[in-house]
XYZ file of N, CA and C in Angstrom:
573
model
N 0.870 -1.219 0.018
C 0.004 0.033 0.013
C 0.826 1.272 -0.033
N 0.559 2.140 -0.866
C 1.301 3.405 -1.027
C 0.508 4.434 -0.157
N 1.272 5.343 0.572
C 0.704 6.406 1.284
C -0.019 7.284 0.275
N -1.208 7.714 0.485
C -1.934 8.542 -0.397
C -2.573 9.806 0.358
N -2.296 10.918 -0.223
C -2.873 12.197 0.254
C -4.206 12.455 -0.379
N -5.223 12.739 0.411
C -6.553 13.044 -0.224
C -6.536 14.085 -1.328
N -5.876 15.152 -1.120
C -5.903 16.219 -2.178
C -5.264 15.824 -3.409
N -4.448 14.821 -3.530
C -3.826 14.298 -4.692
C -4.833 13.542 -5.583
N -6.031 13.292 -5.076
C -6.908 12.469 -5.754
C -8.294 13.043 -5.908
N -8.359 14.327 -5.690
C -9.682 15.075 -5.834
C -10.343 14.929 -7.234
N -9.498 14.886 -8.202
C -10.062 14.902 -9.565
C -9.855 13.583 -10.361
N -9.550 12.508 -9.615
C -9.468 11.258 -10.229
C -10.941 10.816 -10.824
N -10.987 10.323 -12.036
C -12.335 10.093 -12.594
C -12.887 8.726 -12.130
N -12.984 8.564 -10.869
C -13.608 7.411 -10.219
C -14.538 7.931 -9.038
N -15.660 7.297 -8.730
C -16.460 7.877 -7.803
C -15.944 7.638 -6.374
N -15.138 6.597 -6.136
C -14.595 6.282 -4.884
C -13.080 6.067 -5.000
N -12.391 6.662 -3.952
C -10.943 6.610 -3.994
C -10.491 6.037 -2.566
N -9.620 4.948 -2.494
C -9.244 4.412 -1.234
C -7.959 5.029 -0.821
N -7.716 5.287 0.490
C -6.555 5.990 0.961
C -6.147 5.237 2.323
N -4.905 5.034 2.316
C -4.371 4.408 3.607
C -3.069 5.248 4.047
N -2.971 5.641 5.308
C -1.849 6.427 5.795
C -1.522 5.951 7.234
N -0.249 5.985 7.562
C 0.185 5.799 8.991
C 0.664 7.099 9.525
N 0.313 7.394 10.761
C 0.722 8.699 11.401
C 1.369 8.349 12.690
N 2.318 9.154 13.154
C 2.908 8.991 14.415
C 2.053 9.526 15.560
N 2.411 9.160 16.764
C 1.487 9.653 17.955
C 1.332 11.157 17.909
N 0.092 11.592 18.322
C -0.206 13.016 18.512
C -0.061 13.806 17.101
N -0.077 13.181 16.050
C -0.007 13.915 14.730
C -1.172 14.702 14.609
N -1.174 15.857 13.961
C -2.333 16.686 13.798
C -2.334 17.106 12.280
N -3.498 17.041 11.654
C -3.735 17.582 10.340
C -4.474 18.905 10.528
N -3.870 19.910 10.022
C -4.548 21.292 10.102
C -5.824 21.238 9.439
N -6.757 22.316 9.644
C -7.952 22.383 9.019
C -7.888 22.462 7.535
N -8.695 21.617 6.951
C -8.566 21.505 5.468
C -10.029 20.936 5.047
N -10.274 20.760 3.755
C -11.507 20.201 3.279
C -11.301 19.574 1.951
N -12.169 18.675 1.572
C -12.254 17.874 0.373
C -13.434 18.162 -0.449
N -13.366 18.072 -1.702
C -14.497 18.144 -2.584
C -15.470 16.982 -2.278
N -14.853 15.808 -2.011
C -15.628 14.567 -1.903
C -15.897 14.352 -0.399
N -16.899 13.526 -0.113
C -17.129 13.148 1.312
C -15.925 12.173 1.635
N -15.694 12.036 2.963
C -14.695 11.098 3.459
C -15.185 10.270 4.650
N -14.877 9.019 4.493
C -15.177 8.149 5.605
C -13.778 7.894 6.211
N -13.534 8.380 7.534
C -12.168 8.273 8.068
C -12.274 7.175 9.080
N -11.416 6.130 8.951
C -11.453 4.988 9.865
C -9.978 4.822 10.432
N -9.776 4.680 11.712
C -8.580 4.381 12.294
C -8.459 2.807 12.449
N -7.677 2.168 11.577
C -7.471 0.731 11.721
C -6.868 0.416 13.024
N -5.931 1.414 13.540
C -5.340 1.315 14.861
C -5.268 2.676 15.358
N -5.439 2.861 16.641
C -5.426 4.180 17.264
C -6.770 4.837 17.238
N -6.839 5.988 17.595
C -8.103 6.837 17.679
C -7.906 8.179 16.921
N -8.971 8.555 16.149
C -8.923 9.923 15.534
C -9.994 10.831 16.137
N -9.630 12.104 16.391
C -10.535 13.104 16.708
C -10.680 14.100 15.647
N -11.884 14.321 15.105
C -12.091 15.261 14.125
C -12.889 16.376 14.670
N -12.427 17.608 14.330
C -13.203 18.856 14.749
C -13.524 19.682 13.503
N -14.802 20.167 13.507
C -15.214 21.073 12.508
C -15.880 22.290 13.222
N -16.266 23.329 12.425
C -16.852 24.495 13.095
C -18.202 24.145 13.862
N -18.799 22.910 13.383
C -20.085 22.498 14.077
C -19.928 21.631 15.234
N -18.700 21.015 15.454
C -18.570 20.056 16.618
C -17.378 19.206 16.477
N -17.271 18.245 17.347
C -16.156 17.315 17.394
C -16.588 15.891 17.447
N -15.918 15.012 16.751
C -16.280 13.643 16.686
C -15.019 12.732 16.963
N -15.230 11.714 17.703
C -14.169 10.824 18.072
C -14.428 9.463 17.604
N -13.470 8.817 16.955
C -13.672 7.510 16.427
C -12.653 6.473 17.022
N -13.153 5.891 18.062
C -12.271 4.732 18.667
C -12.365 3.532 17.837
N -11.569 2.456 18.016
C -11.698 1.280 17.211
C -13.081 0.853 17.021
N -13.494 0.274 15.829
C -14.706 -0.175 15.466
C -15.672 0.983 15.032
N -15.113 2.240 14.867
C -15.975 3.318 14.499
C -15.205 4.123 13.383
N -16.008 4.882 12.711
C -15.405 5.849 11.719
C -16.183 7.061 11.696
N -15.539 8.189 11.181
C -16.197 9.442 11.117
C -16.464 9.726 9.646
N -17.800 9.976 9.325
C -18.202 10.504 8.054
C -18.083 12.032 7.967
N -17.405 12.483 6.991
C -17.176 13.925 6.829
C -17.618 14.323 5.394
N -18.754 15.053 5.350
C -19.363 15.276 3.893
C -18.412 16.229 3.191
N -18.454 16.180 1.840
C -17.679 16.966 1.001
C -17.877 18.483 1.300
N -16.753 19.205 1.308
C -16.781 20.680 1.521
C -16.714 21.009 2.939
N -16.676 20.102 3.837
C -16.683 20.398 5.305
C -15.326 20.632 5.797
N -15.044 21.898 6.326
C -13.679 22.168 6.841
C -13.523 21.337 8.080
N -12.412 20.653 8.276
C -12.187 19.815 9.350
C -10.671 19.666 9.806
N -10.353 19.397 10.966
C -8.949 19.169 11.431
C -9.050 17.791 12.152
N -7.837 17.052 12.018
C -7.887 15.737 12.648
C -6.662 15.652 13.553
N -6.958 15.044 14.687
C -5.896 14.820 15.676
C -5.717 13.401 15.918
N -4.586 12.818 15.924
C -4.273 11.396 16.144
C -4.091 11.189 17.668
N -4.789 10.151 18.273
C -4.470 9.789 19.623
C -3.660 8.549 19.629
N -2.403 8.587 19.920
C -1.524 7.493 19.780
C -1.065 7.391 18.325
N -0.305 6.240 18.027
C 0.070 6.059 16.610
C -1.230 5.601 15.902
N -1.511 6.053 14.731
C -2.711 5.764 13.941
C -2.455 5.282 12.660
N -3.149 4.246 12.186
C -3.236 3.771 10.774
C -4.568 4.107 10.291
N -4.743 4.918 9.309
C -6.087 5.270 8.757
C -6.268 4.475 7.476
N -7.513 4.128 7.305
C -7.975 3.548 5.993
C -9.270 4.274 5.767
N -9.217 4.938 4.622
C -10.365 5.946 4.375
C -10.826 5.756 2.823
N -11.943 6.305 2.669
C -12.382 6.406 1.186
C -12.916 7.892 1.054
N -12.639 8.325 -0.153
C -13.223 9.673 -0.625
C -14.312 9.260 -1.551
N -15.501 9.817 -1.355
C -16.719 9.374 -2.147
C -17.330 10.560 -2.744
N -17.543 10.531 -4.086
C -18.118 11.488 -4.851
C -19.690 11.553 -4.519
N -20.079 12.641 -3.768
C -21.532 12.544 -3.342
C -22.467 12.885 -4.419
N -21.936 13.323 -5.523
C -22.721 13.620 -6.760
C -23.276 12.261 -7.342
N -22.353 11.243 -7.167
C -22.636 9.873 -7.694
C -23.482 9.148 -6.690
N -23.224 9.389 -5.380
C -23.931 8.756 -4.272
C -24.647 9.705 -3.395
N -25.653 10.338 -3.877
C -26.447 11.458 -3.128
C -27.030 11.056 -1.796
N -27.205 9.609 -1.590
C -27.872 9.190 -0.407
C -26.979 9.290 0.814
N -25.790 9.609 0.747
C -24.828 9.651 1.895
C -25.241 10.931 2.704
N -24.927 10.823 3.994
C -25.364 11.967 4.908
C -24.654 13.275 4.526
N -25.338 14.386 4.810
C -24.909 15.716 4.616
C -24.362 16.332 5.846
N -24.168 15.595 6.983
C -23.634 16.151 8.147
C -22.660 15.156 8.716
N -21.665 15.663 9.553
C -20.696 14.746 10.096
C -21.292 13.832 11.140
N -20.782 12.557 11.241
C -21.372 11.644 12.155
C -20.332 10.513 12.311
N -20.558 9.809 13.505
C -19.776 8.586 13.778
C -20.508 7.454 13.344
N -19.985 6.438 12.601
C -20.636 5.269 12.142
C -19.994 4.076 12.699
N -20.739 3.003 12.965
C -20.245 1.741 13.410
C -19.661 1.036 12.222
N -18.628 0.390 12.390
C -17.878 -0.323 11.378
C -17.871 -1.776 11.543
N -18.712 -2.392 10.674
C -18.926 -3.816 10.718
C -17.577 -4.518 10.335
N -17.512 -5.819 10.639
C -16.354 -6.572 10.085
C -16.047 -6.552 8.567
N -17.377 -6.575 7.871
C -17.329 -6.462 6.387
C -16.720 -5.144 5.892
N -17.276 -3.984 6.528
C -16.896 -2.679 6.174
C -15.369 -2.451 6.496
N -14.899 -3.001 7.578
C -13.536 -2.836 7.950
C -12.685 -3.574 6.828
N -12.966 -4.648 6.509
C -12.242 -5.406 5.478
C -12.204 -4.681 4.098
N -13.359 -4.123 3.736
C -13.538 -3.478 2.566
C -12.624 -2.066 2.549
N -12.587 -1.438 3.676
C -11.762 -0.236 3.785
C -10.256 -0.577 3.671
N -9.826 -1.710 4.286
C -8.513 -2.121 4.171
C -8.145 -2.481 2.767
N -9.018 -3.225 2.129
C -8.887 -3.551 0.697
C -8.812 -2.347 -0.228
N -9.688 -1.311 0.002
C -9.804 -0.180 -0.747
C -8.443 0.665 -0.765
N -7.669 0.553 0.326
C -6.373 1.170 0.355
C -5.366 0.591 -0.660
N -5.712 -0.681 -1.055
C -4.785 -1.283 -2.058
C -5.242 -1.291 -3.472
N -6.443 -0.724 -3.656
C -6.984 -0.758 -5.057
C -6.345 0.483 -5.731
N -5.955 0.221 -7.004
C -5.304 1.298 -7.754
C -6.383 2.521 -7.823
N -5.764 3.716 -7.828
C -6.589 4.903 -7.937
C -7.518 4.894 -9.163
N -7.007 4.531 -10.298
C -7.840 4.513 -11.572
C -8.192 3.100 -11.879
N -8.925 2.399 -10.984
C -9.344 0.986 -11.082
C -10.361 0.767 -12.184
N -10.520 -0.408 -12.625
C -11.500 -0.774 -13.677
C -12.894 -0.851 -12.955
N -13.806 0.102 -13.243
C -15.010 0.235 -12.599
C -15.975 -1.066 -12.829
N -15.833 -1.743 -13.985
C -16.623 -2.872 -14.241
C -16.106 -4.185 -13.757
N -14.907 -4.118 -13.150
C -14.199 -5.368 -12.681
C -14.304 -5.477 -11.204
N -13.557 -6.366 -10.576
C -13.596 -6.592 -9.175
C -13.401 -5.436 -8.354
N -12.409 -4.510 -8.625
C -12.099 -3.361 -7.884
C -13.389 -2.456 -7.806
N -14.044 -2.280 -9.009
C -15.203 -1.525 -8.962
C -16.391 -2.078 -8.015
N -16.459 -3.385 -8.007
C -17.384 -4.005 -7.182
C -17.129 -3.782 -5.727
N -15.816 -3.910 -5.331
C -15.430 -3.676 -4.054
C -15.785 -2.240 -3.574
N -15.599 -1.265 -4.454
C -15.870 0.067 -4.041
C -17.383 0.255 -3.934
N -18.214 -0.245 -4.838
C -19.654 -0.163 -4.836
C -20.155 -0.815 -3.544
N -19.663 -1.894 -3.155
C -20.124 -2.621 -1.921
C -19.623 -1.844 -0.712
N -18.497 -1.285 -0.733
C -18.076 -0.447 0.366
C -19.008 0.755 0.531
N -19.533 1.518 -0.466
C -20.504 2.514 -0.376
C -21.743 2.000 0.231
N -22.222 0.893 -0.306
C -23.371 0.259 0.201
C -23.301 -0.058 1.793
N -22.181 -0.408 2.218
C -21.986 -0.769 3.606
C -21.961 0.597 4.453
N -21.451 1.647 3.873
C -21.325 2.970 4.478
C -22.890 3.402 4.652
N -23.644 3.231 3.650
C -25.057 3.716 3.661
C -25.873 2.991 4.692
N -25.505 1.819 5.052
C -26.276 1.044 6.010
C -25.652 0.955 7.438
N -24.479 1.584 7.528
C -23.785 1.537 8.858
C -24.648 2.297 9.899
N -24.532 1.740 11.181
C -25.356 2.349 12.167
C -24.727 3.730 12.690
N -25.563 4.572 12.991
C -25.159 5.832 13.583
C -24.788 5.674 15.015
N -23.598 6.120 15.440
C -23.121 6.042 16.858
C -23.121 7.400 17.522
N -23.778 7.684 18.550
C -23.809 8.959 19.070
C -22.576 9.419 19.860
N -21.465 9.734 19.143
C -20.226 10.121 19.649
C -19.796 11.495 19.196
N -20.848 12.410 19.205
C -20.628 13.809 18.722
C -20.706 14.791 19.814
N -19.994 15.858 19.844
C -20.069 16.935 20.743
C -20.345 18.171 19.908
N -21.584 18.612 19.837
C -21.908 19.796 19.058
C -21.259 21.055 19.768
N -20.829 22.063 18.986
C -20.319 23.296 19.534
C -21.641 24.169 19.687
N -21.549 25.034 20.725
C -22.586 25.991 20.943
C -22.735 27.035 19.831
N -23.899 27.653 19.709
C -24.224 28.643 18.776
C -23.576 29.993 19.136
N -23.385 30.163 20.457
C -22.906 31.418 21.028
C -21.467 31.535 20.653
N -21.039 32.546 19.907
C -19.743 32.685 19.338
C -18.599 32.647 20.250
N -18.705 33.323 21.287
C -17.566 33.328 22.264
C -17.441 32.056 23.018
N -18.571 31.444 23.348
C -18.517 30.073 24.008
C -18.025 29.085 22.965
N -18.460 29.061 21.706
C -17.894 28.200 20.784
C -16.473 28.406 20.599
N -15.910 29.469 20.612
C -14.454 29.738 20.536
C -13.695 29.152 21.680
N -14.337 29.334 22.871
C -13.698 28.841 24.084
C -13.735 27.129 24.015
N -14.820 26.571 23.497
C -14.912 25.161 23.401
C -13.864 24.636 22.303
N -13.634 25.366 21.226
C -12.631 24.977 20.207
C -11.240 25.077 20.827
N -10.905 26.148 21.706
C -9.716 26.126 22.360
C -9.436 24.924 23.275
N -10.603 24.645 24.022
C -10.518 23.434 25.044
C -10.235 22.168 24.255
N -10.760 22.020 23.022
C -10.542 20.729 22.269
C -9.048 20.662 21.843
N -8.515 21.857 21.569
C -7.028 21.930 21.099
C -6.135 21.657 22.253
N -6.446 22.216 23.486
C -5.645 22.084 24.639
C -6.586 21.809 25.838
N -7.068 20.504 26.089
C -7.941 20.237 27.254
C -7.258 20.453 28.548
N -8.057 21.118 29.496
C -7.666 21.374 30.841
C -8.780 20.889 31.657
N -8.652 19.684 32.210
C -9.724 19.132 32.945
C -10.046 19.819 34.370
N -9.003 20.560 34.856
C -9.093 21.117 36.183
C -9.963 22.435 36.199
N -10.277 22.977 35.082
C -10.840 24.247 35.030
C -12.399 24.071 35.302
N -12.963 24.940 36.309
C -14.319 24.762 36.731
C -15.300 25.501 35.860
N -16.547 25.235 36.057
C -17.610 25.957 35.371
C -17.611 27.433 35.770
N -17.330 27.715 36.995
C -17.229 29.206 37.370
C -16.117 29.818 36.643
N -14.934 29.286 36.492
C -13.887 29.743 35.752
C -14.182 29.935 34.296
N -14.855 29.047 33.666
C -15.216 29.200 32.292
C -16.193 30.399 32.136
N -17.199 30.499 33.097
C -18.129 31.555 32.973
C -17.407 32.951 33.243
N -16.551 32.950 34.185
C -15.781 34.277 34.443
C -15.040 34.634 33.185
N -14.290 33.627 32.611
C -13.468 34.025 31.436
C -14.376 34.584 30.201
N -15.595 34.176 30.233
C -16.549 34.626 29.139
C -17.411 35.839 29.630
N -17.158 36.319 30.792
C -17.777 37.511 31.422
C -19.295 37.391 31.433
N -19.575 36.071 32.055
C -21.097 35.847 32.240
C -21.160 35.142 33.631
N -22.464 35.169 34.147
C -22.673 34.429 35.393
C -22.840 32.995 35.156
N -22.733 32.109 36.146
C -22.903 30.731 36.064
C -24.165 30.282 35.439
N -25.290 30.871 35.799
C -26.581 30.436 35.348
C -26.655 30.701 33.815
N -26.217 31.836 33.269
C -26.251 32.045 31.891
C -25.267 31.046 31.170
N -24.088 30.914 31.760
C -23.139 29.930 31.101
C -23.788 28.541 30.922
N -24.368 27.957 32.051
C -24.849 26.659 31.977
C -26.083 26.546 30.975
N -26.835 27.592 31.000
C -27.987 27.611 30.013
C -27.546 27.546 28.593
N -26.420 28.415 28.329
C -25.863 28.315 26.913
C -25.162 27.041 26.549
């Protein structure tokens, strides 16, 4: 398997492109976006995806679906091996239009591993095309797992939440957060 960068394959004339990469512990991918939707699966390790709308964590047996055009950053927890696919949502319009964590069945896991080995310009009518079509069918039927943390609509509070995701500090109290945002505890907890 060759390491593949998603941006290198945005204009490949195939509806699905498999990607496999290995990352060192605590590696971070800065905010970026893809034209295609991406199913991001950590074959080992854990990935944390953040967008302007929220944060999603994919432990083993889970994957994060990121719709095309969604700005997102990714943080690796431990050493991580990703197996992902980029999917043209114009070809597969039934895929979700919002980020979510999906359960990864044993079949979907094996298809993701296999997709990373499929040539970028595979023969769509042959075995590799069948693998990719089955992979998308498995994504469409994968169960939704509630592992999302939506960010608040209040701009200052959302900015504070983003900063916390970047540098968590478990010892900070509710009163300290409220004070940092110049609001009382009741308003802070309501927001």
